[in-house]
CSV table of C-alpha atoms in Angstrom, one decimal:
chain,number,residue,atom,x,y,z
Q,22,MET,CA,25.2,30.1,4.0
Q,23,ASN,CA,28.0,27.2,3.1
Q,24,LEU,CA,31.6,27.9,1.1
Q,25,ARG,CA,30.1,27.3,-2.8
Q,26,SER,CA,28.4,30.3,-2.3
Q,27,GLU,CA,30.5,32.5,-0.1
Q,28,LEU,CA,32.7,31.7,-3.0
Q,29,GLU,CA,29.8,33.1,-5.7
Q,30,HIS,CA,29.4,36.7,-3.6
Q,31,ARG,CA,32.6,36.9,-3.3
Q,32,LEU,CA,33.6,37.0,-7.2
Q,33,ALA,CA,30.7,38.3,-8.2
Q,34,ASP,CA,31.2,41.1,-6.3
Q,35,ALA,CA,34.5,41.5,-8.3
Q,36,LEU,CA,33.3,40.9,-11.3
Q,37,ARG,CA,30.6,44.0,-10.8
Q,38,THR,CA,33.4,45.9,-9.6
Q,39,VAL,CA,35.0,45.1,-13.2
Q,40,THR,CA,31.6,45.8,-15.1
Q,41,GLY,CA,29.6,47.7,-13.3
Q,42,ASP,CA,26.2,45.3,-13.6
Q,43,ALA,CA,25.1,43.5,-10.5
Q,44,SER,CA,23.4,41.1,-11.6
Q,45,LEU,CA,26.2,38.9,-13.7
Q,46,PRO,CA,26.3,35.7,-11.1
Q,47,ALA,CA,29.9,34.2,-11.0
Q,48,MET,CA,28.8,31.0,-11.5
Q,49,VAL,CA,30.8,28.7,-9.0
Q,50,ALA,CA,31.0,25.4,-8.5
Q,51,PRO,CA,32.9,22.6,-7.7
Q,52,ALA,CA,35.9,21.7,-9.8
Q,53,GLY,CA,34.8,18.6,-12.1
Q,54,ARG,CA,39.3,17.4,-11.9
Q,55,ALA,CA,41.4,17.9,-9.4
Q,56,GLU,CA,44.0,20.0,-11.2
Q,57,PHE,CA,41.4,22.9,-11.3
Q,58,GLY,CA,41.6,23.5,-8.1
Q,59,ASP,CA,38.8,23.3,-5.9
Q,60,TYR,CA,36.3,25.3,-7.4
Q,61,GLN,CA,35.0,27.1,-10.3
Q,62,ALA,CA,34.1,30.0,-11.5
Q,63,ASN,CA,32.5,29.7,-15.2
Q,64,GLY,CA,30.4,33.5,-15.4
Q,65,VAL,CA,32.8,35.8,-17.2
Q,66,MET,CA,32.8,33.6,-19.8
Q,67,ALA,CA,28.3,35.1,-20.5
Q,68,ALA,CA,29.7,38.5,-19.2
Q,69,ALA,CA,31.8,38.8,-21.9
Q,70,ARG,CA,29.3,37.9,-24.4
Q,71,GLN,CA,26.7,40.0,-22.9
Q,72,ALA,CA,29.8,43.2,-22.8
Q,73,ARG,CA,31.4,42.3,-26.1
Q,74,THR,CA,34.4,41.5,-25.0
Q,75,ASN,CA,37.6,39.0,-24.3
Q,76,PRO,CA,36.9,36.9,-21.8
Q,77,ARG,CA,40.2,35.3,-20.6
Q,78,GLN,CA,41.1,39.3,-20.4
Q,79,LEU,CA,37.9,40.2,-18.4
Q,80,ALA,CA,39.2,37.3,-16.4
Q,81,GLU,CA,42.3,38.6,-15.0
Q,82,ARG,CA,40.8,41.6,-13.8
Q,83,VAL,CA,37.9,40.0,-12.0
Q,84,VAL,CA,40.5,37.8,-10.6
Q,85,ALA,CA,42.1,40.8,-9.9
Q,86,ALA,CA,39.4,42.4,-8.7
Q,87,VAL,CA,38.8,40.1,-5.8
Q,88,GLU,CA,39.4,41.2,-2.4
Q,89,PRO,CA,42.2,38.9,-0.1
Q,90,ASP,CA,40.0,35.9,1.3
Q,91,GLU,CA,42.0,34.0,3.8
Q,92,ARG,CA,40.6,31.0,2.4
Q,93,ILE,CA,41.5,31.5,-0.9
Q,94,ALA,CA,45.4,29.9,-1.4
Q,95,LYS,CA,45.2,30.6,-5.5
Q,96,LEU,CA,43.2,31.7,-8.7
Q,97,GLU,CA,43.7,31.3,-12.0
Q,98,VAL,CA,42.2,31.7,-15.8
Q,99,ALA,CA,42.6,29.0,-17.3
Q,100,GLY,CA,41.0,28.4,-20.8
Q,101,PRO,CA,39.3,30.8,-22.3
Q,102,GLY,CA,38.1,32.2,-19.5
Q,103,PHE,CA,37.2,29.9,-17.0
Q,104,ILE,CA,38.2,31.2,-13.5
Q,105,ASN,CA,39.9,28.0,-11.0
Q,106,ILE,CA,39.4,28.4,-7.6
Q,107,THR,CA,42.0,26.8,-5.0
Q,108,LEU,CA,41.5,26.6,-1.4
Q,109,ASP,CA,44.8,26.7,1.7
Q,110,PRO,CA,45.3,24.0,3.1
Q,111,ALA,CA,46.4,25.5,6.2
Q,112,TRP,CA,42.6,27.2,6.7
Q,113,MET,CA,40.6,23.9,5.2
Q,114,GLY,CA,42.5,22.1,8.2
Q,115,ALA,CA,41.4,24.5,10.6
Q,116,ALA,CA,38.2,24.1,9.3
Q,117,LEU,CA,37.7,21.2,9.7
Q,118,SER,CA,39.0,20.8,12.8
Q,119,ALA,CA,36.8,23.6,14.6
Q,120,ARG,CA,34.0,21.3,13.4
Q,121,LEU,CA,34.9,18.0,14.5
Q,122,MET,CA,35.1,19.6,18.0
Q,123,ASP,CA,31.4,20.7,17.1
Q,124,GLU,CA,29.0,18.0,18.1
Q,125,ARG,CA,26.8,19.1,15.2
Q,126,LEU,CA,29.4,19.6,12.9
Q,127,GLY,CA,28.9,23.0,12.0
Q,128,VAL,CA,25.5,22.5,10.6
Q,129,ALA,CA,22.7,24.2,11.9
Q,130,ALA,CA,19.5,23.6,13.6
Q,131,ALA,CA,16.4,24.3,11.1
Q,132,ASP,CA,14.5,26.8,12.0
Q,133,PRO,CA,11.3,26.2,12.3
Q,134,ALA,CA,11.6,22.5,13.1
Q,135,ARG,CA,9.3,20.9,11.3
Q,136,THR,CA,6.4,17.9,11.8
Q,137,VAL,CA,7.2,14.6,9.1
Q,138,VAL,CA,5.6,11.7,8.5
Q,139,VAL,CA,8.3,9.3,7.0
Q,140,ASP,CA,6.3,6.0,5.4
Q,141,TYR,CA,8.5,3.5,4.9
Q,142,SER,CA,10.1,0.1,4.4
Q,143,HIS,CA,6.3,-1.1,4.6
Q,144,PRO,CA,6.9,-4.9,4.4
Q,145,ASN,CA,3.5,-7.5,3.8
Q,146,LEU,CA,3.7,-9.6,7.0
Q,147,ALA,CA,1.6,-12.5,5.0
Q,148,LYS,CA,5.8,-13.5,4.1
Q,149,GLU,CA,9.4,-12.7,4.7
Q,150,MET,CA,11.0,-9.4,4.4
Q,151,HIS,CA,12.6,-10.3,0.7
Q,152,VAL,CA,15.3,-7.9,-1.1
Q,153,GLY,CA,12.2,-5.7,-2.6
Q,154,HIS,CA,12.5,-4.4,1.3
Q,155,LEU,CA,16.3,-3.5,1.3
Q,156,ARG,CA,16.1,0.1,-0.9
Q,157,SER,CA,12.9,1.1,0.9
Q,158,THR,CA,13.9,0.5,4.4
Q,159,ILE,CA,17.6,1.7,4.0
Q,160,ILE,CA,17.0,4.7,2.1
Q,161,GLY,CA,14.4,6.0,4.3
Q,162,ASP,CA,16.6,5.3,7.7
Q,163,ALA,CA,18.7,7.7,6.9
Q,164,ILE,CA,16.7,10.3,5.4
Q,165,VAL,CA,14.7,9.8,8.8
Q,166,ARG,CA,18.3,10.1,10.1
Q,167,VAL,CA,19.4,13.1,8.3
Q,168,LEU,CA,15.9,15.2,9.3
Q,169,GLU,CA,16.5,14.2,13.2
Q,170,PHE,CA,20.1,15.5,12.9
Q,171,LEU,CA,19.2,19.4,12.0
Q,172,GLY,CA,16.4,19.3,14.5
Q,173,HIS,CA,13.2,17.9,12.9
Q,174,HIS,CA,10.0,15.9,14.3
Q,175,VAL,CA,10.1,13.0,12.7
Q,176,ILE,CA,7.6,9.6,13.0
Q,177,ARG,CA,8.3,6.7,11.4
Q,178,HIS,CA,5.1,4.9,10.1
Q,179,ASN,CA,5.8,1.4,8.4
Q,180,HIS,CA,3.0,1.0,7.2
Q,181,MET,CA,2.8,-2.8,7.2
Q,182,GLY,CA,0.4,-5.1,5.6
Q,183,ASP,CA,-1.5,-6.7,8.0
Q,184,TRP,CA,-5.1,-7.2,6.5
Q,185,GLY,CA,-6.5,-8.8,3.2
Q,186,THR,CA,-7.9,-11.7,1.3
Q,187,GLN,CA,-4.3,-13.5,1.8
Q,188,PHE,CA,-4.4,-13.5,5.4
Q,189,GLY,CA,-7.8,-15.5,5.3
Q,190,GLU,CA,-5.9,-18.5,3.8
Q,191,ILE,CA,-2.7,-17.9,6.3
Q,192,LEU,CA,-5.5,-17.7,9.1
Q,193,ALA,CA,-7.3,-21.3,7.5
Q,194,TYR,CA,-3.6,-22.6,7.5
Q,195,MET,CA,-2.9,-22.1,11.4
Q,196,ASP,CA,-6.6,-23.8,13.0
Q,197,LEU,CA,-5.4,-26.1,10.1
Q,198,LEU,CA,-1.8,-27.1,11.4
Q,199,ALA,CA,-3.7,-26.6,15.4
Q,200,GLU,CA,-6.2,-29.4,14.6
Q,201,ARG,CA,-4.1,-31.4,14.1
Q,202,GLY,CA,-1.8,-30.5,17.2
Q,203,GLU,CA,1.0,-28.5,16.3
Q,204,THR,CA,0.2,-25.8,18.3
Q,205,ASP,CA,3.8,-24.1,18.9
Q,206,VAL,CA,3.1,-20.3,16.8
Q,207,SER,CA,6.5,-19.6,16.4
Q,208,MET,CA,6.9,-23.4,15.4
Q,209,GLN,CA,4.6,-23.1,12.7
Q,210,LEU,CA,5.9,-19.2,11.5
Q,211,ALA,CA,9.9,-20.5,11.6
Q,212,ASP,CA,9.8,-20.1,7.8
Q,213,LEU,CA,6.8,-18.0,6.7
Q,214,GLU,CA,7.6,-17.6,3.1
Q,215,VAL,CA,7.2,-21.9,3.5
Q,216,PHE,CA,4.7,-21.3,5.7
Q,217,TYR,CA,2.5,-19.5,3.2
Q,218,VAL,CA,3.5,-21.2,-0.2
Q,219,ALA,CA,1.7,-24.2,1.3
Q,220,ALA,CA,-1.8,-22.2,2.7
Q,221,LYS,CA,-1.4,-21.2,-0.8
Q,222,GLN,CA,-0.8,-24.5,-2.2
Q,223,LEU,CA,-4.0,-25.9,-0.3
Q,224,PHE,CA,-6.1,-23.0,-1.5
Q,225,ASP,CA,-5.5,-23.1,-4.3
Q,226,THR,CA,-6.1,-27.5,-4.5
Q,227,ASP,CA,-8.0,-28.1,-1.3
Q,228,PRO,CA,-11.9,-26.3,-2.5
Q,229,ASP,CA,-13.2,-26.7,1.0
Q,230,PHE,CA,-10.4,-25.3,2.3
Q,231,ALA,CA,-10.6,-22.2,-0.5
Q,232,GLU,CA,-14.6,-21.4,1.3
Q,233,THR,CA,-12.8,-21.5,4.7
Q,234,ALA,CA,-10.7,-19.3,3.6
Q,235,ARG,CA,-12.6,-16.8,2.0
Q,236,ARG,CA,-15.2,-17.3,5.4
Q,237,ASN,CA,-12.2,-16.0,7.4
Q,238,VAL,CA,-11.9,-13.1,5.6
Q,239,VAL,CA,-15.2,-12.0,6.4
Q,240,ARG,CA,-15.3,-13.2,9.8
Q,241,LEU,CA,-11.5,-11.1,9.9
Q,242,GLN,CA,-13.2,-8.4,9.1
Q,243,GLY,CA,-16.0,-8.0,11.2
Q,244,GLY,CA,-14.1,-8.9,14.2
Q,245,ASP,CA,-14.8,-12.9,14.7
Q,246,PRO,CA,-12.4,-13.1,18.5
Q,247,HIS,CA,-11.4,-16.5,17.0
Q,248,CYS,CA,-9.6,-15.4,13.6
Q,249,LEU,CA,-8.4,-11.6,15.5
Q,250,GLN,CA,-7.0,-13.5,18.1
Q,251,VAL,CA,-5.3,-16.3,15.7
Q,252,TRP,CA,-4.9,-13.1,13.7
Q,253,ARG,CA,-2.8,-11.6,16.2
Q,254,GLN,CA,-1.1,-14.5,17.2
Q,255,PHE,CA,0.6,-14.0,13.8
Q,256,VAL,CA,1.2,-10.6,13.3
Q,257,ALA,CA,3.3,-10.4,16.3
Q,258,GLU,CA,5.5,-13.8,14.5
Q,259,SER,CA,5.9,-11.7,12.2
Q,260,VAL,CA,6.7,-8.6,13.5
Q,261,ARG,CA,10.0,-10.5,15.1
Q,262,HIS,CA,11.0,-11.7,11.6
Q,263,CYS,CA,10.5,-7.7,10.3
Q,264,GLN,CA,12.7,-6.7,13.5
Q,265,ARG,CA,15.5,-9.1,13.7
Q,266,VAL,CA,16.1,-7.9,9.9
Q,267,TYR,CA,16.0,-4.4,11.0
Q,268,ASN,CA,18.2,-5.1,14.3
Q,269,GLU,CA,21.0,-7.0,11.7
Q,270,LEU,CA,20.4,-3.8,9.4
Q,271,ASN,CA,21.3,-1.8,12.2
Q,272,ILE,CA,17.7,0.2,11.0
Q,273,SER,CA,16.0,2.5,13.6
Q,274,LEU,CA,12.9,1.6,13.5
Q,275,THR,CA,10.3,-0.7,16.4
Q,276,PRO,CA,8.1,-2.2,17.0
Q,277,ASP,CA,6.7,1.3,18.5
Q,278,ASP,CA,6.5,2.7,14.6
Q,279,ILE,CA,3.9,0.2,12.6
Q,280,MET,CA,1.3,1.8,11.7
Q,281,PRO,CA,-0.3,-1.3,9.9
Q,282,GLU,CA,-3.0,-1.2,7.1
Q,283,SER,CA,-5.6,-2.3,10.1
Q,284,ALA,CA,-4.6,0.3,12.2
Q,285,TYR,CA,-7.4,2.9,10.0
Q,286,ASN,CA,-9.7,-0.4,9.3
Q,287,ASP,CA,-12.4,1.3,11.1
Q,288,ASP,CA,-11.8,5.1,9.1
Q,289,LEU,CA,-12.1,3.8,6.4
Q,290,PRO,CA,-16.2,3.6,5.8
Q,291,ARG,CA,-15.4,7.5,7.3
Q,292,VAL,CA,-13.4,8.3,4.2
Q,293,VAL,CA,-16.2,7.0,1.8
Q,294,LYS,CA,-19.1,8.8,3.6
Q,295,ASP,CA,-16.8,12.2,3.1
Q,296,LEU,CA,-16.1,11.4,-0.5
Q,297,GLN,CA,-19.5,11.6,-1.0
Q,298,GLU,CA,-20.5,14.1,0.9
Q,299,LYS,CA,-18.0,16.5,-1.1
Q,300,GLY,CA,-19.7,14.7,-4.7
Q,301,LEU,CA,-16.6,13.1,-5.6
Q,302,LEU,CA,-18.0,9.4,-5.8
Q,303,GLU,CA,-19.3,8.2,-8.6
Q,304,GLU,CA,-21.0,4.5,-9.2
Q,305,SER,CA,-19.6,1.8,-12.0
Q,306,ARG,CA,-20.0,-1.3,-12.5
Q,307,GLY,CA,-21.3,-1.1,-8.7
Q,308,ALA,CA,-18.4,0.0,-7.8
Q,309,LEU,CA,-17.2,4.0,-6.2
Q,310,CYS,CA,-15.0,5.6,-7.6
Q,311,VAL,CA,-13.5,9.0,-7.8
Q,312,PHE,CA,-13.2,10.5,-11.7
Q,313,LEU,CA,-10.4,12.9,-11.9
Q,314,ASP,CA,-10.4,15.1,-15.4
Q,315,GLU,CA,-6.1,15.1,-14.7
Q,316,PHE,CA,-6.1,10.7,-14.6
Q,317,ARG,CA,-6.8,9.3,-17.8
Q,318,ASP,CA,-6.9,6.6,-20.1
Q,319,LYS,CA,-5.9,5.6,-23.4
Q,320,GLU,CA,-9.0,7.0,-24.6
Q,321,GLY,CA,-8.7,10.7,-23.3
Q,322,ASN,CA,-11.7,9.5,-20.6
Q,323,PRO,CA,-11.5,10.3,-17.0
Q,324,GLN,CA,-9.7,6.8,-15.1
Q,325,GLY,CA,-11.8,6.1,-12.3
Q,326,ILE,CA,-9.9,5.6,-8.9
Q,327,ILE,CA,-11.7,2.6,-6.8
Q,328,ILE,CA,-12.6,3.4,-3.6
Q,329,GLN,CA,-14.7,0.6,-2.2
Q,330,LYS,CA,-15.6,-2.4,-4.8
Q,331,THR,CA,-18.9,-3.7,-5.0
Q,332,GLY,CA,-19.9,-6.4,-2.4
Q,333,GLY,CA,-18.3,-3.3,0.4
Q,334,GLY,CA,-14.4,-4.1,-0.7
Q,335,TYR,CA,-11.9,-1.7,0.3
Q,336,LEU,CA,-8.7,-0.8,-1.5
Q,337,TYR,CA,-5.2,0.1,-1.0
Q,338,ALA,CA,-6.6,3.8,-1.9
Q,339,THR,CA,-8.9,4.6,0.4
Q,340,THR,CA,-6.5,2.9,3.5
Q,341,ASP,CA,-4.1,5.5,1.9
Q,342,LEU,CA,-6.2,8.0,2.3
Q,343,ALA,CA,-6.9,7.2,5.4
Q,344,ALA,CA,-4.1,7.3,7.1
Q,345,VAL,CA,-3.4,11.0,5.2
Q,346,ARG,CA,-6.0,12.2,6.7
Q,347,TYR,CA,-4.7,11.0,10.4
Q,348,ARG,CA,-1.5,11.6,9.7
Q,349,CYS,CA,-2.9,15.6,8.8
Q,350,GLY,CA,-5.3,16.3,10.9
Q,351,THR,CA,-3.9,13.6,14.0
Q,352,LEU,CA,-0.5,14.1,13.9
Q,353,HIS,CA,-0.7,18.0,12.4
Q,354,ALA,CA,2.4,17.0,10.1
Q,355,ASP,CA,3.7,19.6,7.7
Q,356,ARG,CA,5.4,17.2,5.3
Q,357,ILE,CA,4.5,13.6,4.3
Q,358,LEU,CA,7.6,11.1,2.4
Q,359,TYR,CA,6.5,8.3,1.0
Q,360,ILE,CA,9.1,6.3,0.8
Q,361,VAL,CA,8.4,4.0,-2.7
Q,362,ASP,CA,9.3,2.3,-5.6
Q,363,ALA,CA,8.9,4.0,-8.4
Q,364,ARG,CA,5.8,2.2,-10.0
Q,365,GLN,CA,4.0,3.5,-7.1
Q,366,THR,CA,3.8,6.5,-8.8
Q,367,LEU,CA,0.6,6.9,-10.8
Q,368,HIS,CA,-1.5,5.0,-7.7
Q,369,LEU,CA,0.2,7.7,-4.5
Q,370,ARG,CA,-0.4,11.0,-7.1
Q,371,GLN,CA,-4.1,9.8,-7.4
Q,372,VAL,CA,-3.7,9.5,-3.7
Q,373,PHE,CA,-2.6,12.9,-3.7
Q,374,ALA,CA,-5.0,14.4,-5.9
Q,375,ILE,CA,-7.9,13.2,-3.8
Q,376,SER,CA,-6.8,14.0,-0.1
Q,377,ARG,CA,-6.1,17.6,-1.5
Q,378,LEU,CA,-10.4,17.6,-2.9
Q,379,ALA,CA,-11.5,15.7,0.3
Q,380,GLY,CA,-9.8,17.9,2.3
Q,381,TYR,CA,-7.4,15.9,4.4
Q,382,ALA,CA,-4.0,16.6,3.3
Q,383,PRO,CA,-4.3,21.1,3.6
Q,384,PRO,CA,-2.3,24.0,0.9
Q,385,GLU,CA,0.7,23.8,3.3
Q,386,CYS,CA,1.0,20.0,3.5
Q,387,SER,CA,3.5,18.8,1.6
Q,388,LEU,CA,2.6,15.9,0.3
Q,389,GLU,CA,6.2,13.6,-1.1
Q,390,HIS,CA,7.0,10.7,-3.3
Q,391,HIS,CA,10.8,9.9,-3.1
Q,392,PRO,CA,10.9,7.3,-5.6
Q,393,PHE,CA,14.0,4.4,-6.2
Q,394,GLY,CA,14.9,2.6,-9.2
Q,395,THR,CA,14.5,-1.3,-8.6
Q,396,MET,CA,17.5,-3.6,-7.6
Q,397,GLN,CA,18.1,-5.6,-10.2
Q,398,GLY,CA,20.3,-9.5,-10.9
Q,399,ALA,CA,23.0,-10.3,-13.5
Q,400,ASP,CA,20.9,-10.5,-16.4
Q,401,GLY,CA,19.3,-6.8,-15.8
Q,402,ARG,CA,15.5,-8.2,-14.2
Q,403,PRO,CA,14.4,-8.3,-10.4
Q,404,PHE,CA,16.8,-9.6,-7.9
Q,405,LYS,CA,16.1,-13.3,-8.2
Q,406,THR,CA,17.6,-16.1,-5.9
Q,407,ARG,CA,19.3,-19.8,-8.9
Q,408,THR,CA,16.3,-21.0,-9.2
Q,409,GLY,CA,14.1,-17.8,-10.0
Q,410,GLY,CA,12.5,-17.8,-6.2
Q,411,THR,CA,12.1,-14.4,-4.4
Q,412,VAL,CA,15.7,-13.8,-2.1
Q,413,LYS,CA,15.0,-13.2,1.2
Q,414,LEU,CA,16.3,-10.3,2.7
Q,415,THR,CA,17.7,-12.3,5.7
Q,416,ASP,CA,19.3,-14.9,3.5
Q,417,LEU,CA,21.3,-12.0,1.7
Q,418,LEU,CA,22.6,-10.5,4.8
Q,419,HIS,CA,24.0,-13.9,6.0
Q,420,GLU,CA,25.4,-14.4,2.5
Q,421,ALA,CA,27.4,-10.7,2.6
Q,422,GLU,CA,28.7,-11.6,5.9
Q,423,GLN,CA,29.7,-14.6,4.8
Q,424,ARG,CA,31.9,-13.5,1.7
Q,425,ALA,CA,32.7,-10.5,4.4
Q,426,PHE,CA,34.2,-13.6,6.4
Q,427,ASP,CA,36.1,-15.3,4.4
Q,428,LEU,CA,37.9,-12.0,3.0
Q,429,VAL,CA,39.1,-11.3,6.3
Q,430,THR,CA,39.8,-15.2,6.9
Q,431,ALA,CA,42.3,-14.6,3.0
Q,432,LYS,CA,43.5,-11.2,4.1
Q,433,ASN,CA,44.3,-12.1,7.9
Q,434,PRO,CA,43.8,-15.9,8.5
Q,435,GLY,CA,45.9,-15.3,12.2
Q,436,LEU,CA,42.4,-13.1,13.5
Q,437,PRO,CA,40.8,-15.3,16.3
Q,438,GLU,CA,37.8,-16.6,14.3
Q,439,PRO,CA,35.1,-14.2,16.6
Q,440,GLN,CA,36.9,-10.9,15.8
Q,441,ARG,CA,37.3,-12.0,12.2
Q,442,ARG,CA,32.6,-12.7,12.5
Q,443,GLN,CA,32.4,-9.1,14.1
Q,444,ILE,CA,34.9,-7.7,11.4
Q,445,ALA,CA,32.6,-9.2,8.5
Q,446,ARG,CA,29.2,-8.6,10.3
Q,447,VAL,CA,30.1,-5.0,9.8
Q,448,VAL,CA,32.4,-5.5,6.7
Q,449,GLY,CA,29.6,-7.4,5.0
Q,450,ILE,CA,26.5,-5.1,6.0
Q,451,GLY,CA,28.4,-2.1,5.9
Q,452,ALA,CA,28.7,-3.2,2.3
Q,453,VAL,CA,24.8,-3.6,1.4
Q,454,LYS,CA,23.4,-0.8,3.0
Q,455,TYR,CA,26.7,1.7,0.7
Q,456,ALA,CA,26.3,-0.2,-2.0
Q,457,ASP,CA,22.5,0.5,-2.4
Q,458,LEU,CA,23.0,4.8,-1.0
Q,459,ALA,CA,25.8,4.8,-3.8
Q,460,GLN,CA,23.4,4.5,-6.8
Q,461,ASN,CA,21.3,7.3,-7.9
Q,462,ARG,CA,18.4,6.6,-6.4
Q,463,THR,CA,16.6,7.2,-9.5
Q,464,SER,CA,17.9,4.7,-11.3
Q,465,ASP,CA,17.9,0.6,-11.2
Q,466,TYR,CA,21.2,-0.6,-10.6
Q,467,ILE,CA,22.9,-4.4,-10.6
Q,468,PHE,CA,22.9,-6.1,-7.7
Q,469,SER,CA,26.5,-7.7,-7.5
Q,470,PHE,CA,28.2,-9.4,-4.4
Q,471,ASP,CA,31.8,-9.1,-5.5
Q,472,ARG,CA,31.5,-5.6,-7.0
Q,473,MET,CA,30.3,-4.6,-3.4
Q,474,LEU,CA,33.1,-6.7,-1.1
Q,475,SER,CA,35.6,-5.5,-3.4
Q,476,LEU,CA,38.6,-3.4,-1.8
Q,477,GLU,CA,39.1,-2.0,-5.3
Q,478,GLY,CA,37.0,1.1,-6.0
Q,479,ASN,CA,34.1,2.9,-4.8
Q,480,THR,CA,32.7,0.2,-2.1
């Protein structure tokens, strides 16, 4: 039991002694302002109304009835009947010292420990990580560290996007570069964003290149050895890009935590077969869909959730269903947490609903979407570069370090440069992470280097 709960019981006992009613709560909560003490009991007001008595007089009787407690230095009646609770400084000092000596800080381990799969970060390997990946990565890593500290068995799943039509363009462009004699993959992919933009421009302007790209998608999905070899080279280099970002952010994800879209590719026909056998699939304009009553369009008709496209292709919903099947059936997860932005709320609700109907997620497995708001620029729109492009995550982190270095240099110019660089790295990266975690998770927020690196306020 935590301290607030213990104080609640102590004040509730006194309230019962005075009123004779054991059902009345003391309603103890942290004090809103320091001058009101540490906690405040607000239950006397409701009790007085019920007893039709003066609340302040009732509060004074409750204070007199509270059993002596070494933790409480002072109880004061305030206003019409609030009870302010001030803790004893000597007791607090001793309690905090004892917790600091305990490697678990006095926090009991979870009992029972549960198996928890946390799906977070999940960048698209066709491009470099950008600011849109920051919140999922930071929030997800904070959650897994807390769950592990509590003693749960946590399985990190980095559901990277490494499959789909855009990879046909990439493979075609890598082959084109190889034909020109540029065979060093790491050099080709030194800047993933530039590489992808070049491939996309060729796809949009060169019909022959576009046709090759489309054929590559079919060949890749069919297991063509050459396409798979080039695809693996690209994926390996892309993963190295991501890992450098994780290392800079001190994120605990490693290559061993990657469970990309392609990991479920062979299981997608099984998902379709399962849904057909359970009578959940209906054909609509050549596509196979699930229609659920709880998801309706503007006209009130059940909304179709496409599982297999016309022509046999699959969508994100199919892969996500296969992931639920694997996480519940193979990993035996008790909880599956999706750290995904709020725009995916409907998609995940649909995946969860179908997973239950298909029997992939048993009732005892908790499927949880933990959404978050978007990072915005000063104009209230998604954070962009001055030219309107997507901000690479590496550029944002390097900017934070440089600004922190300039700040440290201005404050302590006499420090050796290596020491200033180290301080700047810790302060700059720490400021980015803290600025994100300090926000209300579900709200959008304005990103500001000046505010996050300010020496004043909550930074």
